[in-house]
Amino acid sequence: MDGPQPTSRTGGVVATLALAGTVAAVMQTLVTPLIAELPRILHTTPGDAAWVITVTLLVAGVCVPVSGRLGDLIGKRRMLLICAVPLVAGSVVCALSSSVLPMIVGRGLQGMGMGMVPLGIALLRDVVPAEKLSGSIALVSASMGIGGAIGLPVAAAVAEYADWRALFWGSAVLALLIGTLIWFLVPDVPAGAKGQRFDAPGALGLAVGLVCLLLAISKGADWGWSSGTTLGLFIVAAAALAAWGVWELRTRDPLIDLRTTARPRVLLTNVASILVGVGMYAFMLIAPQLLQFPEITGYGLGQSMLATGLWMAPGGVMMMIVSPLGGKLINARGPKLALVCGALVISTGYGLSLALMDSAWGLMVVGIVINSGVGLAYGAMPALIMSSVPLSETAAANGFNTLMRSLGTTIGSAVIGVVLAQLTITMGGHRLASETGFRTGLLIGCGVALVAAVIAAVIPAVRAAGGADEGEQTPKDQVPAPA
């Protein structure tokens, strides 16, 4: 045989990997209900407390592509187990923290475990039969969105009615459960790139470039976009990433094969992934503010954090419902059409939001529509990637695609943040984002999703060895065939 063959008993594997992605997403949104209380809880300033959120983004940005490559080299199951360790350790450190520094360390450790989702998606290619692959990929890929939407009301309820430390003790238990399930249910398959060396200089160069880039994007609004710090970080990021690209093209076993990522099918999918990330996060940033703004503004809905989470939770449930339907669409018509449809559904949701943003029920409906589109898109992107890369690069390519989605959410946060900061009203001596600002942000989300649909529409079809189009009717092309 030329590679590991799909196994027949895969229900437990898929469920475990989907739960792993959900838990990872829950950990990302875990501190959202605590944002306003963090300075008091940790005896620090609001600026320093913000690092509790930023550090997870930075560490995950670096570790996700590295975890993917290591999965190709030493085995995806082994890396999944390794990723569970910092999730448990980070949760325990956060639960025991009484000051900002150990909390930042704990949140950084949690960020190290975020590579579980791309590793899990890549593992599906090795163990799931072809007829079940598309639906499984869609479910595991959408688990990040599902966990984020469901985790918010749960975290808000715990933060409101129990000790905040219970959030982190609970996440430690969940991470330990995931590690146990992976140990007993996920099979060990041979590493696709076994025998190749790990590209340590490439990992270091990518880390420097990504940290500078993500830091400049995420903190630029606070520091000032024209400040020396922000501009300096952008310059260092550009130089580091350029040098990293030259190294990756010259080294024998690169961390990320840039020649593969430059193929039109992979490149356009990654560009669309960035735009879908922007489109998804714009609503996640705007809707909670609209729901929680005071009613006296004329457009705020005066909801509590717990009520806000409950209004947004149906969107996450809808992603879970849409994922298997997206898998059927991919089987019938291919992942390209599913990605186009997903982006169009997202843009439709934003169009509806301009008419429905004046009620909590309306925003819930909008969230359901947008998350349905995200579920379709998130299931299609890994399928497109895995049908275009060799088996030895599956995890690394999925890790890079996950990084592109994260980059999109970071850009979306920065763009929407600037819009809301510029279009404001003054009320009671306080500056608040205006209704015009929220509507502008929603229009940006709609436009970005439409652009993503256009880019997805021009993704080329898979080419057979003889040069003819193979089409994308089934995911069989995405599974390594026996020799």
Coordinates of C-alpha atoms in Angstrom, one line a residue:
M1 CA 0.0 0.0 0.0
D2 CA 1.1 3.5 -0.7
G3 CA -0.3 5.0 2.4
P4 CA -2.6 4.5 5.3
Q5 CA -6.0 3.2 4.3
P6 CA -9.3 4.5 5.6
T7 CA -10.8 2.4 8.4
S8 CA -14.4 1.4 8.6
R9 CA -15.2 2.3 12.3
T10 CA -14.7 6.1 12.2
G11 CA -17.7 7.5 14.1
G12 CA -15.8 7.8 17.3
V13 CA -12.8 9.3 15.6
V14 CA -14.9 12.0 13.9
A15 CA -16.8 12.8 17.1
T16 CA -13.5 13.1 19.1
L17 CA -11.9 15.4 16.6
A18 CA -15.0 17.6 16.3
L19 CA -15.2 17.8 20.1
A20 CA -11.5 18.7 20.2
G21 CA -12.1 21.6 17.8
T22 CA -15.1 22.7 19.8
V23 CA -13.1 22.7 23.1
A24 CA -10.3 24.6 21.4
A25 CA -12.8 27.3 20.3
V26 CA -14.4 27.5 23.8
M27 CA -10.9 28.2 25.2
Q28 CA -10.5 31.1 22.8
T29 CA -13.8 32.7 23.9
L30 CA -13.4 31.7 27.5
V31 CA -12.3 35.1 28.8
T32 CA -14.8 37.2 26.8
P33 CA -17.3 37.6 29.7
L34 CA -14.4 38.6 31.9
I35 CA -13.0 41.4 29.8
A36 CA -14.4 44.2 31.8
E37 CA -13.5 42.5 35.1
L38 CA -9.9 41.4 34.3
P39 CA -8.2 44.6 35.5
R40 CA -9.9 44.2 38.9
I41 CA -9.4 40.4 39.1
L42 CA -5.7 40.6 38.1
H43 CA -4.9 43.9 39.9
T44 CA -3.6 45.5 36.7
T45 CA -4.4 48.2 34.1
P46 CA -6.9 47.6 31.2
G47 CA -4.0 47.8 28.7
D48 CA -2.0 45.0 30.4
A49 CA -5.2 43.0 30.9
A50 CA -5.8 43.1 27.1
W51 CA -2.7 40.9 26.7
V52 CA -4.7 38.0 28.2
I53 CA -6.6 37.9 24.9
T54 CA -3.8 39.1 22.5
V55 CA -1.3 36.5 23.6
T56 CA -3.5 33.5 22.7
L57 CA -3.9 35.0 19.2
L58 CA -0.1 35.4 18.8
V59 CA 0.9 32.0 20.1
A60 CA -1.7 30.2 18.1
G61 CA -0.7 32.0 15.0
V62 CA 2.9 30.7 15.4
C63 CA 2.1 27.2 16.7
V64 CA -0.7 26.2 14.3
P65 CA 1.5 25.9 11.1
V66 CA 4.3 24.4 13.1
S67 CA 2.0 21.8 14.7
G68 CA 0.8 20.9 11.2
R69 CA 4.2 20.3 9.9
L70 CA 5.2 18.2 12.9
G71 CA 2.1 16.2 12.4
D72 CA 3.3 15.3 8.9
L73 CA 6.7 14.4 10.3
I74 CA 6.1 12.5 13.5
G75 CA 2.4 11.5 13.2
K76 CA -0.9 13.4 13.6
R77 CA -2.2 11.4 16.5
R78 CA 1.0 12.0 18.4
M79 CA 0.8 15.8 17.8
L80 CA -2.9 15.8 18.8
L81 CA -1.8 14.3 22.2
I82 CA 1.0 16.8 22.5
C83 CA -1.4 19.7 21.8
A84 CA -3.7 18.5 24.6
V85 CA -0.8 18.9 27.2
P86 CA -0.5 22.8 27.0
L87 CA -4.3 23.1 26.9
V88 CA -4.5 21.3 30.3
A89 CA -1.5 23.0 31.7
G90 CA -2.6 26.5 30.5
S91 CA -6.0 26.1 32.0
V92 CA -4.6 25.0 35.4
V93 CA -2.1 28.0 35.4
C94 CA -5.0 30.4 34.6
A95 CA -7.2 28.9 37.3
L96 CA -4.5 29.4 39.9
S97 CA -3.5 32.9 38.8
S98 CA -4.0 36.0 40.9
S99 CA -2.0 38.4 38.8
V100 CA -1.6 39.3 35.2
L101 CA 1.7 37.6 34.4
P102 CA 0.8 34.0 35.2
M103 CA -2.6 34.6 33.5
I104 CA -0.8 35.7 30.3
V105 CA 1.5 32.6 30.5
G106 CA -1.5 30.3 30.9
R107 CA -3.3 31.9 28.0
G108 CA -0.2 31.5 25.9
L109 CA -0.1 27.8 26.7
Q110 CA -3.7 27.5 25.7
G111 CA -2.8 29.1 22.4
M112 CA -0.2 26.4 21.8
G113 CA -2.9 23.8 21.6
M114 CA -5.0 25.4 18.9
G115 CA -3.3 23.3 16.2
M116 CA -5.8 20.5 17.1
V117 CA -8.3 21.5 14.4
P118 CA -6.0 21.4 11.3
L119 CA -4.4 18.3 12.6
G120 CA -7.8 16.7 13.1
I121 CA -8.9 17.6 9.6
A122 CA -5.7 16.2 8.1
L123 CA -6.1 13.0 10.0
L124 CA -9.5 12.5 8.5
R125 CA -7.9 12.0 5.1
D126 CA -6.0 9.0 6.5
V127 CA -8.8 7.2 8.4
V128 CA -12.2 8.1 7.0
P129 CA -13.7 6.3 4.0
A130 CA -14.2 8.4 0.9
E131 CA -18.0 8.4 1.0
K132 CA -17.9 9.9 4.6
L133 CA -15.0 12.2 4.1
S134 CA -16.7 15.4 3.0
G135 CA -19.3 15.4 5.8
S136 CA -16.6 14.6 8.4
I137 CA -14.3 17.4 7.2
A138 CA -17.2 19.9 7.2
L139 CA -18.2 19.0 10.8
V140 CA -14.6 19.1 12.2
S141 CA -13.8 22.3 10.3
A142 CA -16.9 24.0 11.6
S143 CA -16.3 23.0 15.1
M144 CA -14.3 26.2 15.8
G145 CA -17.3 28.3 15.0
I146 CA -19.6 26.0 16.9
G147 CA -17.5 26.1 20.0
G148 CA -17.2 29.9 19.8
A149 CA -20.9 30.4 19.5
I150 CA -21.9 27.9 22.2
G151 CA -19.0 28.6 24.5
L152 CA -19.9 32.3 24.9
P153 CA -23.3 31.9 26.8
V154 CA -21.9 29.0 28.8
A155 CA -18.8 31.1 29.9
A156 CA -21.1 34.1 30.6
A157 CA -23.4 32.0 32.8
V158 CA -20.5 30.6 34.8
A159 CA -18.8 34.0 35.1
E160 CA -22.1 35.5 36.3
Y161 CA -23.3 32.8 38.8
A162 CA -20.0 31.2 39.9
D163 CA -16.4 31.9 40.7
W164 CA -14.5 32.9 37.5
R165 CA -11.8 30.3 38.3
A166 CA -14.4 27.6 37.5
L167 CA -14.2 28.6 33.9
F168 CA -10.5 27.4 33.7
W169 CA -11.0 24.4 35.9
G170 CA -13.8 23.3 33.6
S171 CA -11.6 23.9 30.5
A172 CA -8.8 21.8 32.1
V173 CA -11.2 18.9 32.6
L174 CA -12.4 19.2 29.0
A175 CA -8.9 19.3 27.7
L176 CA -8.0 16.2 29.8
L177 CA -11.1 14.5 28.4
I178 CA -10.1 15.2 24.9
G179 CA -6.6 13.8 25.4
T180 CA -8.1 10.7 26.9
L181 CA -10.5 10.2 23.9
I182 CA -7.7 10.8 21.4
W183 CA -5.6 8.2 23.2
F184 CA -8.3 5.5 23.1
L185 CA -10.3 6.3 20.0
V186 CA -8.0 7.9 17.4
P187 CA -5.8 5.4 15.5
D188 CA -2.1 5.8 14.9
V189 CA -1.3 6.1 11.2
P190 CA 2.2 6.4 9.6
A191 CA 3.5 9.9 9.2
G192 CA 3.2 11.2 5.7
A193 CA 6.5 12.9 5.6
K194 CA 8.4 10.5 7.9
G195 CA 12.2 10.8 7.3
Q196 CA 12.2 14.5 6.4
R197 CA 13.8 17.0 8.7
F198 CA 12.0 19.7 10.6
D199 CA 12.8 23.2 9.3
A200 CA 13.8 25.0 12.5
P201 CA 15.1 28.2 10.8
G202 CA 11.8 28.4 8.8
A203 CA 9.8 28.0 12.0
L204 CA 11.8 30.8 13.6
G205 CA 11.5 33.1 10.7
L206 CA 7.7 32.5 10.4
A207 CA 7.3 33.1 14.1
V208 CA 9.1 36.5 14.0
G209 CA 7.1 37.6 10.9
L210 CA 3.7 36.5 12.2
V211 CA 4.2 37.9 15.7
C212 CA 5.1 41.3 14.4
L213 CA 2.3 41.3 11.8
L214 CA -0.4 40.0 14.1
L215 CA 0.7 42.3 16.9
A216 CA 0.7 45.4 14.6
I217 CA -2.8 44.5 13.3
S218 CA -4.4 43.7 16.6
K219 CA -2.8 46.5 18.7
G220 CA -2.5 49.2 15.9
A221 CA -5.8 50.9 17.0
D222 CA -4.5 51.2 20.6
W223 CA -1.0 52.4 19.7
G224 CA -2.0 54.5 16.7
W225 CA -1.7 53.3 13.1
S226 CA 0.9 55.9 12.3
S227 CA 2.9 55.4 15.5
G228 CA 6.5 54.4 15.4
T229 CA 5.8 51.1 17.2
T230 CA 3.0 50.0 14.7
L231 CA 4.9 51.1 11.6
G232 CA 8.1 49.4 12.9
L233 CA 6.3 46.2 13.5
F234 CA 4.9 46.2 10.0
I235 CA 8.4 46.8 8.5
V236 CA 10.0 44.1 10.6
A237 CA 7.1 41.7 9.6
A238 CA 7.6 42.5 5.9
A239 CA 11.3 41.9 6.1
A240 CA 11.1 38.8 8.2
L241 CA 8.4 37.2 6.0
A242 CA 10.3 38.1 2.8
A243 CA 13.5 36.5 4.2
W244 CA 11.5 33.5 5.3
G245 CA 10.0 33.1 1.9
V246 CA 13.4 33.0 0.3
W247 CA 14.6 30.4 2.8
E248 CA 11.6 28.2 2.2
L249 CA 12.1 28.2 -1.5
R250 CA 15.7 27.2 -1.1
T251 CA 15.6 24.6 1.7
R252 CA 15.2 20.9 0.9
D253 CA 12.4 20.2 3.5
P254 CA 10.5 23.5 4.0
L255 CA 8.1 24.1 6.9
I256 CA 5.5 25.2 4.3
D257 CA 6.1 24.4 0.6
L258 CA 5.5 27.8 -1.0
R259 CA 5.5 26.2 -4.5
T260 CA 2.4 24.2 -3.4
T261 CA 0.7 27.2 -1.8
A262 CA 1.4 29.2 -5.0
R263 CA -0.7 26.8 -7.1
P264 CA -3.9 28.7 -8.2
R265 CA -6.2 26.3 -6.5
V266 CA -4.5 26.5 -3.1
L267 CA -3.6 30.2 -3.4
L268 CA -7.2 31.3 -4.2
T269 CA -8.6 29.1 -1.5
N270 CA -6.4 30.7 1.1
V271 CA -7.3 34.2 -0.1
A272 CA -11.0 33.3 0.1
S273 CA -10.3 32.0 3.6
I274 CA -8.9 35.3 4.7
L275 CA -12.0 37.1 3.4
V276 CA -14.4 34.6 4.9
G277 CA -12.6 35.1 8.2
V278 CA -13.2 38.8 8.0
G279 CA -16.8 38.3 7.1
M280 CA -17.4 35.9 10.0
Y281 CA -15.7 38.0 12.6
A282 CA -17.4 41.3 11.6
F283 CA -20.7 40.0 12.9
M284 CA -19.2 38.4 16.0
L285 CA -17.8 41.8 16.9
I286 CA -20.8 44.0 16.0
A287 CA -23.8 41.9 17.2
P288 CA -22.7 41.6 20.9
Q289 CA -22.2 45.4 21.1
L290 CA -25.6 46.1 19.5
L291 CA -27.3 43.7 21.9
Q292 CA -25.6 45.2 25.0
F293 CA -25.6 48.9 24.2
P294 CA -28.2 50.8 26.4
E295 CA -31.6 51.3 24.9
I296 CA -31.4 55.0 25.5
T297 CA -29.1 55.3 22.4
G298 CA -32.0 54.5 20.2
Y299 CA -30.3 51.5 18.6
G300 CA -28.9 49.5 21.5
L301 CA -31.0 46.6 22.8
G302 CA -30.0 46.7 26.5
Q303 CA -29.2 42.9 26.9
S304 CA -27.0 41.4 29.6
M305 CA -23.9 39.4 28.7
L306 CA -25.7 36.1 29.4
A307 CA -28.7 37.1 27.3
T308 CA -26.4 38.2 24.5
G309 CA -24.7 34.8 24.5
L310 CA -28.1 33.1 24.4
W311 CA -29.3 35.2 21.5
M312 CA -26.1 34.3 19.5
A313 CA -26.0 30.6 20.5
P314 CA -28.6 29.4 17.8
G315 CA -26.1 30.5 15.1
G316 CA -23.6 28.0 16.5
V317 CA -26.2 25.3 16.6
M318 CA -27.1 26.1 13.0
M319 CA -23.4 25.5 12.0
M320 CA -23.7 22.0 13.5
I321 CA -26.9 21.4 11.5
V322 CA -25.5 22.7 8.2
S323 CA -22.2 20.9 8.4
P324 CA -23.5 17.5 7.3
L325 CA -25.6 19.1 4.6
G326 CA -22.5 20.9 3.4
G327 CA -20.8 17.6 3.2
K328 CA -23.5 16.2 0.9
L329 CA -23.3 19.3 -1.3
I330 CA -19.5 18.7 -1.6
N331 CA -20.1 15.1 -2.5
A332 CA -22.7 16.0 -5.1
R333 CA -21.2 19.2 -6.7
G334 CA -17.7 19.7 -5.2
P335 CA -16.1 21.9 -2.6
K336 CA -15.8 24.9 -4.9
L337 CA -19.5 25.3 -5.3
A338 CA -20.0 24.8 -1.5
L339 CA -17.5 27.6 -0.9
V340 CA -19.2 30.0 -3.3
C341 CA -22.6 29.2 -1.8
G342 CA -21.3 29.7 1.7
A343 CA -19.8 33.1 0.9
L344 CA -23.1 34.2 -0.8
V345 CA -25.1 33.0 2.2
I346 CA -22.9 35.1 4.5
S347 CA -23.4 38.2 2.3
T348 CA -27.2 37.6 2.3
G349 CA -27.1 37.5 6.1
Y350 CA -25.4 40.8 6.2
G351 CA -27.9 42.2 3.8
L352 CA -30.7 41.1 6.1
S353 CA -28.9 42.6 9.1
L354 CA -29.4 46.2 7.8
A355 CA -33.2 45.7 8.1
L356 CA -33.2 43.4 11.3
M357 CA -30.6 45.0 13.5
D358 CA -33.2 46.9 15.6
S359 CA -34.3 43.8 17.5
A360 CA -32.7 40.9 19.4
W361 CA -34.9 38.4 17.4
G362 CA -33.7 40.0 14.2
L363 CA -30.0 39.7 15.1
M364 CA -30.6 36.1 16.1
V365 CA -32.0 35.4 12.6
V366 CA -29.1 37.2 11.0
G367 CA -26.7 35.1 13.1
I368 CA -28.4 31.9 12.0
V369 CA -28.0 32.9 8.3
I370 CA -24.4 34.1 8.5
N371 CA -23.3 31.0 10.5
S372 CA -25.0 28.8 8.0
G373 CA -22.8 30.3 5.3
V374 CA -19.7 30.0 7.5
G375 CA -20.5 26.3 8.1
L376 CA -20.7 25.7 4.3
A377 CA -17.5 27.7 3.7
Y378 CA -15.5 26.2 6.5
G379 CA -16.3 22.7 5.3
A380 CA -15.3 23.4 1.8
M381 CA -11.9 25.1 2.4
P382 CA -10.1 22.0 3.8
A383 CA -11.6 19.8 1.1
L384 CA -10.2 22.2 -1.6
I385 CA -6.8 22.2 0.1
M386 CA -6.5 18.5 0.6
S387 CA -7.5 17.8 -3.0
S388 CA -4.6 19.9 -4.1
V389 CA -1.6 18.9 -2.0
P390 CA 0.3 15.6 -1.6
L391 CA -0.3 13.4 1.4
S392 CA 3.1 14.4 3.0
E393 CA 1.9 18.0 3.2
T394 CA -1.7 17.5 4.4
A395 CA -1.4 18.7 8.0
A396 CA 1.0 21.5 7.1
A397 CA -1.3 22.8 4.3
N398 CA -4.3 22.7 6.6
G399 CA -2.4 24.4 9.3
F400 CA -1.5 27.2 6.9
N401 CA -5.1 27.5 5.8
T402 CA -6.2 27.7 9.4
L403 CA -3.7 30.5 9.9
M404 CA -5.2 32.3 6.9
R405 CA -8.6 32.1 8.5
S406 CA -7.2 33.5 11.8
L407 CA -5.5 36.3 9.9
G408 CA -8.8 37.1 8.4
T409 CA -10.5 37.4 11.9
T410 CA -7.6 39.6 13.1
I411 CA -7.9 41.9 10.1
G412 CA -11.7 41.9 10.5
S413 CA -11.3 42.9 14.2
A414 CA -8.9 45.7 13.3
V415 CA -11.0 47.1 10.4
I416 CA -14.3 47.0 12.3
G417 CA -12.6 48.4 15.4
V418 CA -11.4 51.4 13.4
V419 CA -14.8 52.0 11.8
L420 CA -16.6 51.9 15.2
A421 CA -13.9 54.1 16.7
Q422 CA -14.3 56.8 14.0
L423 CA -18.1 56.9 13.6
T424 CA -19.2 57.8 17.2
I425 CA -21.7 59.8 19.2
T426 CA -21.3 61.4 22.6
M427 CA -23.8 60.5 25.3
G428 CA -23.4 61.3 29.0
G429 CA -19.9 62.4 28.5
H430 CA -18.9 59.1 26.9
R431 CA -18.1 58.4 23.2
L432 CA -20.1 55.4 21.9
A433 CA -20.1 53.8 18.5
S434 CA -22.9 55.2 16.4
E435 CA -25.7 53.5 14.5
T436 CA -23.9 54.7 11.3
G437 CA -20.8 53.0 12.5
F438 CA -22.5 49.7 13.0
R439 CA -24.3 49.9 9.7
T440 CA -21.0 50.6 7.9
G441 CA -19.4 47.6 9.6
L442 CA -22.3 45.4 8.4
L443 CA -21.9 46.7 4.9
I444 CA -18.2 45.9 5.0
G445 CA -19.0 42.4 6.0
C446 CA -21.4 42.0 3.2
G447 CA -19.0 43.4 0.6
V448 CA -16.1 41.2 1.8
A449 CA -18.3 38.1 1.6
L450 CA -19.3 39.0 -2.0
V451 CA -15.6 39.4 -2.9
A452 CA -14.9 36.0 -1.3
A453 CA -17.6 34.4 -3.5
V454 CA -16.1 35.9 -6.7
I455 CA -12.7 34.6 -5.8
A456 CA -14.1 31.2 -5.0
A457 CA -15.9 31.1 -8.3
V458 CA -12.6 31.4 -10.2
I459 CA -10.8 28.6 -8.3
P460 CA -9.7 26.1 -11.0
A461 CA -10.9 22.5 -11.1
V462 CA -8.7 19.6 -10.3
R463 CA -6.7 18.4 -13.3
A464 CA -6.3 14.7 -14.1
A465 CA -2.9 13.3 -15.0
G466 CA -3.9 13.5 -18.7
G467 CA -4.8 17.1 -18.5
A468 CA -8.6 16.8 -18.5
D469 CA -10.7 18.2 -15.8
E470 CA -11.5 15.5 -13.2
G471 CA -14.4 17.4 -11.8
E472 CA -15.3 17.5 -8.1
Q473 CA -18.3 15.3 -7.8
T474 CA -16.9 13.2 -4.9
P475 CA -14.2 13.5 -2.4
K476 CA -12.4 10.4 -3.7
D477 CA -9.7 12.5 -5.3
Q478 CA -8.9 13.8 -1.8
V479 CA -8.0 10.3 -0.5
P480 CA -4.7 8.5 -1.3
A481 CA -5.4 5.6 -3.5
P482 CA -3.8 2.2 -2.9
A483 CA -0.8 1.5 -5.1

